[in-house]
């Protein structure tokens, strides 16, 4: 049987992980996180398609694509678009693939403008504040679907 496919979508500025505000986001790069997720996915019998974009519309298109491809789940770290994007909220509501919201930091302990999550309004569940482990926890939840 074909492996279940999980899209891992990353939003703006996450390409700069490693050097970007390491006191908040840690020193791991997005490639390091990809390696971590790949290793866990292999153990769980899942296939990963990991992507990053600084453009909101790319994230919307990739959510649609995940649906069209019959993906098992999506892990979405929409970064700052989490707190602004009704387009992402609508896209998550428009597709039947379960979407897990992921954040390295815990936005609820940060500035008030990060306390609103449009992604969280439609996501199946949220994993935040555990650094790169937030992705692994979300992947494990997706594996248990
Ligand atoms: C983030 C949290 C967001 O508030 C922020 O805009 C990011 C990263 C996180 O992973 O902790 O860019 O999504």
GROMACS .gro file of N, CA and C and ligand atoms in nm:
model
  448
    1UNK      N    1   0.085  -0.120   0.000
    1UNK     CA    2   0.000   0.000   0.000
    1UNK      C    3   0.089   0.125   0.000
    2UNK      N    4   0.046   0.229  -0.075
    2UNK     CA    5   0.122   0.354  -0.080
    2UNK      C    6   0.125   0.417   0.059
    3UNK      N    7   0.239   0.481   0.089
    3UNK     CA    8   0.250   0.551   0.218
    3UNK      C    9   0.153   0.667   0.224
    4UNK      N   10   0.103   0.697   0.343
    4UNK     CA   11   0.018   0.814   0.361
    4UNK      C   12   0.104   0.940   0.351
    5UNK      N   13   0.054   1.037   0.276
    5UNK     CA   14   0.131   1.158   0.249
    5UNK      C   15   0.088   1.272   0.342
    6UNK      N   16   0.185   1.333   0.408
    6UNK     CA   17   0.159   1.448   0.495
    6UNK      C   18   0.233   1.569   0.439
    7UNK      N   19   0.158   1.675   0.407
    7UNK     CA   20   0.219   1.801   0.364
    7UNK      C   21   0.262   1.878   0.490
    8UNK      N   22   0.382   1.935   0.486
    8UNK     CA   23   0.431   2.018   0.596
    8UNK      C   24   0.459   2.156   0.536
    9UNK      N   25   0.370   2.251   0.562
    9UNK     CA   26   0.375   2.381   0.496
    9UNK      C   27   0.421   2.488   0.594
   10UNK      N   28   0.517   2.567   0.549
   10UNK     CA   29   0.580   2.668   0.634
   10UNK      C   30   0.570   2.806   0.569
   11UNK      N   31   0.534   2.904   0.648
   11UNK     CA   32   0.509   3.038   0.599
   11UNK      C   33   0.628   3.132   0.610
   12UNK      N   34   0.601   3.262   0.606
   12UNK     CA   35   0.704   3.363   0.588
   12UNK      C   36   0.808   3.368   0.698
   13UNK      N   37   0.930   3.390   0.655
   13UNK     CA   38   1.048   3.410   0.740
   13UNK      C   39   1.101   3.281   0.803
   14UNK      N   40   1.029   3.171   0.783
   14UNK     CA   41   1.078   3.046   0.842
   14UNK      C   42   1.198   2.992   0.765
   15UNK      N   43   1.222   3.044   0.643
   15UNK     CA   44   1.345   3.010   0.571
   15UNK      C   45   1.469   3.065   0.642
   16UNK      N   46   1.448   3.159   0.733
   16UNK     CA   47   1.562   3.220   0.804
   16UNK      C   48   1.588   3.155   0.940
   17UNK      N   49   1.514   3.047   0.971
   17UNK     CA   50   1.538   2.981   1.099
   17UNK      C   51   1.685   2.941   1.111
   18UNK      N   52   1.735   2.949   1.232
   18UNK     CA   53   1.877   2.922   1.256
   18UNK      C   54   1.947   3.052   1.294
   19UNK      N   55   1.914   3.158   1.217
   19UNK     CA   56   1.972   3.290   1.249
   19UNK      C   57   1.865   3.388   1.293
   20UNK      N   58   1.737   3.356   1.268
   20UNK     CA   59   1.628   3.448   1.299
   20UNK      C   60   1.592   3.439   1.447
   21UNK      N   61   1.609   3.548   1.521
   21UNK     CA   62   1.568   3.556   1.662
   21UNK      C   63   1.585   3.420   1.735
   22UNK      N   64   1.710   3.372   1.744
   22UNK     CA   65   1.732   3.238   1.800
   22UNK      C   66   1.685   3.224   1.945
   23UNK      N   67   1.679   3.339   2.016
   23UNK     CA   68   1.630   3.332   2.155
   23UNK      C   69   1.483   3.291   2.158
   24UNK      N   70   1.410   3.317   2.051
   24UNK     CA   71   1.269   3.278   2.044
   24UNK      C   72   1.251   3.146   1.969
   25UNK      N   73   1.323   3.132   1.854
   25UNK     CA   74   1.294   3.020   1.764
   25UNK      C   75   1.399   2.909   1.768
   26UNK      N   76   1.506   2.929   1.848
   26UNK     CA   77   1.608   2.825   1.856
   26UNK      C   78   1.709   2.836   1.743
   27UNK      N   79   1.805   2.744   1.743
   27UNK     CA   80   1.916   2.754   1.648
   27UNK      C   81   1.903   2.654   1.533
   28UNK      N   82   1.799   2.571   1.534
   28UNK     CA   83   1.782   2.475   1.425
   28UNK      C   84   1.733   2.545   1.298
   29UNK      N   85   1.786   2.505   1.185
   29UNK     CA   86   1.738   2.557   1.056
   29UNK      C   87   1.614   2.479   1.013
   30UNK      N   88   1.548   2.530   0.908
   30UNK     CA   89   1.431   2.457   0.856
   30UNK      C   90   1.474   2.321   0.799
   31UNK      N   91   1.595   2.314   0.744
   31UNK     CA   92   1.646   2.185   0.695
   31UNK      C   93   1.667   2.087   0.811
   32UNK      N   94   1.715   2.139   0.925
   32UNK     CA   95   1.731   2.052   1.043
   32UNK      C   96   1.595   1.997   1.085
   33UNK      N   97   1.494   2.085   1.083
   33UNK     CA   98   1.358   2.043   1.123
   33UNK      C   99   1.305   1.941   1.022
   34UNK      N  100   1.333   1.964   0.894
   34UNK     CA  101   1.290   1.868   0.791
   34UNK      C  102   1.350   1.730   0.818
   35UNK      N  103   1.479   1.726   0.855
   35UNK     CA  104   1.545   1.598   0.885
   35UNK      C  105   1.477   1.528   1.003
   36UNK      N  106   1.446   1.608   1.106
   36UNK     CA  107   1.380   1.554   1.225
   36UNK      C  108   1.245   1.493   1.190
   37UNK      N  109   1.168   1.566   1.110
   37UNK     CA  110   1.035   1.519   1.072
   37UNK      C  111   1.045   1.395   0.983
   38UNK      N  112   1.140   1.398   0.890
   38UNK     CA  113   1.159   1.283   0.799
   38UNK      C  114   1.188   1.156   0.878
   39UNK      N  115   1.276   1.169   0.979
   39UNK     CA  116   1.314   1.052   1.059
   39UNK      C  117   1.191   0.995   1.130
   40UNK      N  118   1.113   1.084   1.193
   40UNK     CA  119   0.995   1.037   1.267
   40UNK      C  120   0.889   0.982   1.171
   41UNK      N  121   0.876   1.047   1.055
   41UNK     CA  122   0.777   1.002   0.956
   41UNK      C  123   0.811   0.860   0.909
   42UNK      N  124   0.939   0.834   0.890
   42UNK     CA  125   0.981   0.700   0.846
   42UNK      C  126   0.938   0.596   0.949
   43UNK      N  127   0.960   0.629   1.076
   43UNK     CA  128   0.921   0.536   1.183
   43UNK      C  129   0.770   0.514   1.186
   44UNK      N  130   0.696   0.619   1.151
   44UNK     CA  131   0.550   0.612   1.157
   44UNK      C  132   0.488   0.560   1.027
   45UNK      N  133   0.572   0.537   0.926
   45UNK     CA  134   0.522   0.489   0.797
   45UNK      C  135   0.450   0.596   0.717
   46UNK      N  136   0.491   0.722   0.736
   46UNK     CA  137   0.431   0.834   0.662
   46UNK      C  138   0.532   0.891   0.564
   47UNK      N  139   0.483   0.948   0.455
   47UNK     CA  140   0.568   1.022   0.361
   47UNK      C  141   0.544   1.171   0.381
   48UNK      N  142   0.652   1.248   0.368
   48UNK     CA  143   0.647   1.393   0.395
   48UNK      C  144   0.672   1.472   0.268
   49UNK      N  145   0.595   1.577   0.249
   49UNK     CA  146   0.626   1.677   0.144
   49UNK      C  147   0.636   1.811   0.216
   50UNK      N  148   0.759   1.857   0.238
   50UNK     CA  149   0.781   1.979   0.319
   50UNK      C  150   0.815   2.097   0.228
   51UNK      N  151   0.748   2.209   0.251
   51UNK     CA  152   0.767   2.329   0.167
   51UNK      C  153   0.766   2.455   0.252
   52UNK      N  154   0.824   2.561   0.197
   52UNK     CA  155   0.822   2.692   0.264
   52UNK      C  156   0.798   2.800   0.161
   53UNK      N  157   0.716   2.899   0.196
   53UNK     CA  158   0.699   3.015   0.108
   53UNK      C  159   0.677   3.140   0.192
   54UNK      N  160   0.723   3.251   0.137
   54UNK     CA  161   0.696   3.381   0.201
   54UNK      C  162   0.569   3.445   0.146
   55UNK      N  163   0.496   3.372   0.061
   55UNK     CA  164   0.379   3.428  -0.008
   55UNK      C  165   0.250   3.357   0.036
   56UNK      N  166   0.156   3.436   0.082
   56UNK     CA  167   0.030   3.381   0.134
   56UNK      C  168  -0.041   3.291   0.033
   57UNK      N  169  -0.049   3.338  -0.094
   57UNK     CA  170  -0.121   3.262  -0.196
   57UNK      C  171  -0.061   3.125  -0.222
   58UNK      N  172   0.071   3.112  -0.208
   58UNK     CA  173   0.133   2.980  -0.225
   58UNK      C  174   0.079   2.884  -0.120
   59UNK      N  175   0.064   2.933   0.002
   59UNK     CA  176   0.014   2.847   0.110
   59UNK      C  177  -0.130   2.805   0.080
   60UNK      N  178  -0.211   2.899   0.029
   60UNK     CA  179  -0.349   2.867  -0.009
   60UNK      C  180  -0.348   2.760  -0.119
   61UNK      N  181  -0.266   2.782  -0.222
   61UNK     CA  182  -0.259   2.686  -0.334
   61UNK      C  183  -0.216   2.548  -0.285
   62UNK      N  184  -0.121   2.545  -0.193
   62UNK     CA  185  -0.071   2.415  -0.146
   62UNK      C  186  -0.175   2.343  -0.060
   63UNK      N  187  -0.257   2.418   0.013
   63UNK     CA  188  -0.367   2.353   0.087
   63UNK      C  189  -0.464   2.289  -0.012
   64UNK      N  190  -0.496   2.361  -0.120
   64UNK     CA  191  -0.585   2.305  -0.223
   64UNK      C  192  -0.521   2.180  -0.284
   65UNK      N  193  -0.390   2.190  -0.309
   65UNK     CA  194  -0.319   2.076  -0.370
   65UNK      C  195  -0.322   1.954  -0.279
   66UNK      N  196  -0.302   1.977  -0.149
   66UNK     CA  197  -0.305   1.865  -0.053
   66UNK      C  198  -0.440   1.794  -0.062
   67UNK      N  199  -0.545   1.872  -0.072
   67UNK     CA  200  -0.680   1.815  -0.086
   67UNK      C  201  -0.692   1.736  -0.216
   68UNK      N  202  -0.648   1.798  -0.327
   68UNK     CA  203  -0.660   1.734  -0.459
   68UNK      C  204  -0.578   1.605  -0.466
   69UNK      N  205  -0.466   1.602  -0.394
   69UNK     CA  206  -0.379   1.485  -0.394
   69UNK      C  207  -0.427   1.377  -0.297
   70UNK      N  208  -0.531   1.408  -0.220
   70UNK     CA  209  -0.579   1.312  -0.121
   70UNK      C  210  -0.482   1.292  -0.008
   71UNK      N  211  -0.413   1.398   0.032
   71UNK     CA  212  -0.315   1.388   0.141
   71UNK      C  213  -0.384   1.341   0.269
   72UNK      N  214  -0.308   1.275   0.353
   72UNK     CA  215  -0.359   1.223   0.480
   72UNK      C  216  -0.381   1.337   0.579
   73UNK      N  217  -0.290   1.435   0.579
   73UNK     CA  218  -0.298   1.548   0.673
   73UNK      C  219  -0.203   1.658   0.625
   74UNK      N  220  -0.223   1.777   0.682
   74UNK     CA  221  -0.131   1.888   0.659
   74UNK      C  222  -0.084   1.939   0.795
   75UNK      N  223   0.047   1.960   0.810
   75UNK     CA  224   0.099   2.037   0.923
   75UNK      C  225   0.126   2.176   0.870
   76UNK      N  226   0.071   2.278   0.935
   76UNK     CA  227   0.082   2.415   0.883
   76UNK      C  228   0.138   2.508   0.990
   77UNK      N  229   0.261   2.556   0.966
   77UNK     CA  230   0.313   2.668   1.043
   77UNK      C  231   0.302   2.789   0.951
   78UNK      N  232   0.192   2.861   0.962
   78UNK     CA  233   0.167   2.975   0.873
   78UNK      C  234   0.242   3.099   0.918
   79UNK      N  235   0.321   3.087   1.025
   79UNK     CA  236   0.401   3.200   1.077
   79UNK      C  237   0.309   3.321   1.095
   80UNK      N  238   0.351   3.440   1.052
   80UNK     CA  239   0.272   3.561   1.081
   80UNK      C  240   0.134   3.558   1.015
   81UNK      N  241   0.119   3.483   0.904
   81UNK     CA  242  -0.014   3.476   0.840
   81UNK      C  243  -0.117   3.408   0.931
   82UNK      N  244  -0.069   3.332   1.027
   82UNK     CA  245  -0.158   3.273   1.128
   82UNK      C  246  -0.252   3.378   1.186
   83UNK      N  247  -0.194   3.497   1.209
   83UNK     CA  248  -0.265   3.600   1.285
   83UNK      C  249  -0.338   3.700   1.197
   84UNK      N  250  -0.329   3.682   1.066
   84UNK     CA  251  -0.388   3.782   0.974
   84UNK      C  252  -0.475   3.723   0.864
   85UNK      N  253  -0.459   3.593   0.835
   85UNK     CA  254  -0.507   3.544   0.706
   85UNK      C  255  -0.644   3.476   0.712
   86UNK      N  256  -0.746   3.552   0.673
   86UNK     CA  257  -0.879   3.492   0.656
   86UNK      C  258  -0.877   3.399   0.534
   87UNK      N  259  -0.789   3.427   0.438
   87UNK     CA  260  -0.777   3.339   0.320
   87UNK      C  261  -0.732   3.199   0.362
   88UNK      N  262  -0.640   3.191   0.455
   88UNK     CA  263  -0.596   3.058   0.503
   88UNK      C  264  -0.707   2.991   0.583
   89UNK      N  265  -0.777   3.067   0.665
   89UNK     CA  266  -0.891   3.010   0.739
   89UNK      C  267  -0.992   2.952   0.641
   90UNK      N  268  -1.027   3.028   0.538
   90UNK     CA  269  -1.125   2.981   0.441
   90UNK      C  270  -1.074   2.858   0.366
   91UNK      N  271  -0.945   2.856   0.334
   91UNK     CA  272  -0.888   2.742   0.261
   91UNK      C  273  -0.896   2.615   0.346
   92UNK      N  274  -0.865   2.629   0.475
   92UNK     CA  275  -0.870   2.511   0.563
   92UNK      C  276  -1.014   2.460   0.573
   93UNK      N  277  -1.109   2.555   0.580
   93UNK     CA  278  -1.250   2.516   0.588
   93UNK      C  279  -1.300   2.455   0.458
   94UNK      N  280  -1.235   2.493   0.347
   94UNK     CA  281  -1.281   2.448   0.215
   94UNK      C  282  -1.236   2.306   0.181
   95UNK      N  283  -1.137   2.256   0.253
   95UNK     CA  284  -1.081   2.124   0.218
   95UNK      C  285  -1.117   2.023   0.327
   96UNK      N  286  -1.113   1.896   0.288
   96UNK     CA  287  -1.150   1.792   0.385
   96UNK      C  288  -1.028   1.733   0.455
   97UNK      N  289  -0.908   1.768   0.412
   97UNK     CA  290  -0.786   1.716   0.476
   97UNK      C  291  -0.770   1.781   0.614
   98UNK      N  292  -0.748   1.703   0.718
   98UNK     CA  293  -0.725   1.764   0.849
   98UNK      C  294  -0.594   1.844   0.854
   99UNK      N  295  -0.603   1.964   0.908
   99UNK     CA  296  -0.487   2.054   0.917
   99UNK      C  297  -0.449   2.072   1.063
  100UNK      N  298  -0.323   2.051   1.094
  100UNK     CA  299  -0.271   2.071   1.229
  100UNK      C  300  -0.188   2.200   1.231
  101UNK      N  301  -0.223   2.288   1.322
  101UNK     CA  302  -0.150   2.414   1.338
  101UNK      C  303  -0.024   2.389   1.421
  102UNK      N  304   0.087   2.443   1.373
  102UNK     CA  305   0.217   2.422   1.440
  102UNK      C  306   0.286   2.558   1.462
  103UNK      N  307   0.346   2.575   1.579
  103UNK     CA  308   0.434   2.690   1.604
  103UNK      C  309   0.551   2.646   1.689
  104UNK      N  310   0.667   2.701   1.660
  104UNK     CA  311   0.785   2.674   1.742
  104UNK      C  312   0.768   2.740   1.879
  105UNK      N  313   0.731   2.867   1.877
  105UNK     CA  314   0.710   2.942   2.002
  105UNK      C  315   0.565   2.924   2.046
  106UNK      N  316   0.532   2.980   2.160
  106UNK     CA  317   0.393   2.981   2.205
  106UNK      C  318   0.339   3.123   2.187
  107UNK      N  319   0.265   3.147   2.079
  107UNK     CA  320   0.219   3.284   2.050
  107UNK      C  321   0.136   3.345   2.164
  108UNK      N  322   0.073   3.260   2.244
  108UNK     CA  323  -0.013   3.312   2.352
  108UNK      C  324   0.066   3.378   2.465
  109UNK      N  325   0.195   3.350   2.472
  109UNK     CA  326   0.278   3.413   2.575
  109UNK      C  327   0.352   3.534   2.520
  110UNK      N  328   0.321   3.572   2.394
  110UNK     CA  329   0.393   3.681   2.329
  110UNK      C  330   0.301   3.803   2.312
  111UNK      N  331   0.330   3.888   2.215
  111UNK     CA  332   0.254   4.012   2.198
  111UNK      C  333   0.105   3.981   2.176
  112UNK      N  334   0.018   4.072   2.219
  112UNK     CA  335  -0.127   4.048   2.205
  112UNK      C  336  -0.170   4.021   2.061
  113UNK      N  337  -0.103   4.082   1.961
  113UNK     CA  338  -0.147   4.059   1.822
  113UNK      C  339  -0.123   3.915   1.777
  114UNK      N  340  -0.044   3.840   1.853
  114UNK     CA  341  -0.023   3.698   1.819
  114UNK      C  342  -0.125   3.607   1.889
  115UNK      N  343  -0.213   3.664   1.968
  115UNK     CA  344  -0.307   3.581   2.043
  115UNK      C  345  -0.425   3.534   1.958
  116UNK      N  346  -0.448   3.604   1.846
  116UNK     CA  347  -0.553   3.562   1.753
  116UNK      C  348  -0.491   3.467   1.651
  117UNK      N  349  -0.556   3.352   1.629
  117UNK     CA  350  -0.509   3.260   1.525
  117UNK      C  351  -0.626   3.224   1.434
  118UNK      N  352  -0.621   3.277   1.311
  118UNK     CA  353  -0.722   3.238   1.211
  118UNK      C  354  -0.705   3.091   1.173
  119UNK      N  355  -0.580   3.045   1.166
  119UNK     CA  356  -0.554   2.904   1.135
  119UNK      C  357  -0.616   2.815   1.242
  120UNK      N  358  -0.599   2.856   1.368
  120UNK     CA  359  -0.649   2.775   1.480
  120UNK      C  360  -0.801   2.764   1.482
  121UNK      N  361  -0.869   2.859   1.418
  121UNK     CA  362  -1.016   2.855   1.416
  121UNK      C  363  -1.069   2.737   1.335
  122UNK      N  364  -0.986   2.685   1.243
  122UNK     CA  365  -1.032   2.574   1.160
  122UNK      C  366  -0.944   2.450   1.173
  123UNK      N  367  -0.830   2.462   1.242
  123UNK     CA  368  -0.737   2.349   1.251
  123UNK      C  369  -0.795   2.238   1.339
  124UNK      N  370  -0.752   2.116   1.311
  124UNK     CA  371  -0.794   1.999   1.390
  124UNK      C  372  -0.739   2.011   1.532
  125UNK      N  373  -0.615   2.059   1.542
  125UNK     CA  374  -0.550   2.071   1.673
  125UNK      C  375  -0.429   2.164   1.656
  126UNK      N  376  -0.374   2.208   1.768
  126UNK     CA  377  -0.261   2.301   1.764
  126UNK      C  378  -0.149   2.248   1.853
  127UNK      N  379  -0.026   2.256   1.801
  127UNK     CA  380   0.093   2.217   1.878
  127UNK      C  381   0.190   2.334   1.874
  128UNK      N  382   0.217   2.394   1.988
  128UNK     CA  383   0.298   2.516   1.991
  128UNK      C  384   0.380   2.524   2.119
  129UNK      N  385   0.492   2.596   2.108
  129UNK     CA  386   0.572   2.621   2.227
  129UNK      C  387   0.673   2.512   2.258
  130UNK      N  388   0.689   2.415   2.169
  130UNK     CA  389   0.782   2.304   2.194
  130UNK      C  390   0.900   2.307   2.098
  131UNK      N  391   0.926   2.422   2.037
  131UNK     CA  392   1.034   2.427   1.938
  131UNK      C  393   1.005   2.330   1.824
  132UNK      N  394   1.112   2.270   1.771
  132UNK     CA  395   1.094   2.178   1.658
  132UNK      C  396   1.007   2.058   1.695
  133UNK      N  397   1.003   2.025   1.823
  133UNK     CA  398   0.920   1.912   1.867
  133UNK      C  399   0.771   1.936   1.841
  134UNK      N  400   0.730   2.063   1.826
  134UNK     CA  401   0.589   2.091   1.794
  134UNK      C  402   0.550   2.019   1.665
  135UNK      N  403   0.644   2.018   1.567
  135UNK     CA  404   0.616   1.949   1.440
  135UNK      C  405   0.603   1.798   1.463
  136UNK      N  406   0.691   1.744   1.545
  136UNK     CA  407   0.690   1.599   1.569
  136UNK      C  408   0.560   1.559   1.640
  137UNK      N  409   0.518   1.639   1.738
  137UNK     CA  410   0.394   1.609   1.810
  137UNK      C  411   0.275   1.614   1.715
  138UNK      N  412   0.275   1.712   1.625
  138UNK     CA  413   0.165   1.722   1.527
  138UNK      C  414   0.168   1.603   1.432
  139UNK      N  415   0.288   1.561   1.392
  139UNK     CA  416   0.300   1.445   1.303
  139UNK      C  417   0.247   1.319   1.371
  140UNK      N  418   0.278   1.304   1.499
  140UNK     CA  419   0.230   1.187   1.572
  140UNK      C  420   0.078   1.190   1.583
  141UNK      N  421   0.021   1.309   1.602
  141UNK     CA  422  -0.126   1.319   1.605
  141UNK      C  423  -0.183   1.281   1.470
  142UNK      N  424  -0.118   1.326   1.362
  142UNK     CA  425  -0.165   1.294   1.227
  142UNK      C  426  -0.158   1.144   1.202
  143UNK      N  427  -0.052   1.081   1.255
  143UNK     CA  428  -0.036   0.935   1.234
  143UNK      C  429  -0.147   0.859   1.303
  144UNK      N  430  -0.201   0.915   1.411
  144UNK     CA  431  -0.305   0.846   1.489
  144UNK      C  432  -0.446   0.873   1.438
  145UNK      N  433  -0.456   0.950   1.331
  145UNK     CA  434  -0.590   0.984   1.278
  145UNK      C  435  -0.669   0.860   1.246
  146LIG     C1  436   0.560   3.128   1.462
  146LIG     C2  437   0.488   3.227   1.555
  146LIG     C3  438   0.433   3.344   1.478
  146LIG     O1  439   0.369   3.437   1.566
  146LIG     C4  440   0.546   3.418   1.407
  146LIG     O2  441   0.494   3.522   1.327
  146LIG     C5  442   0.633   3.329   1.328
  146LIG     C6  443   0.669   3.197   1.381
  146LIG     C7  444   0.627   3.014   1.540
  146LIG     O3  445   0.656   2.911   1.478
  146LIG     O4  446   0.654   3.027   1.660
  146LIG     O5  447   0.685   3.367   1.224
  146LIG     O6  448   0.465   3.071   1.375
   0.00000   0.00000   0.00000
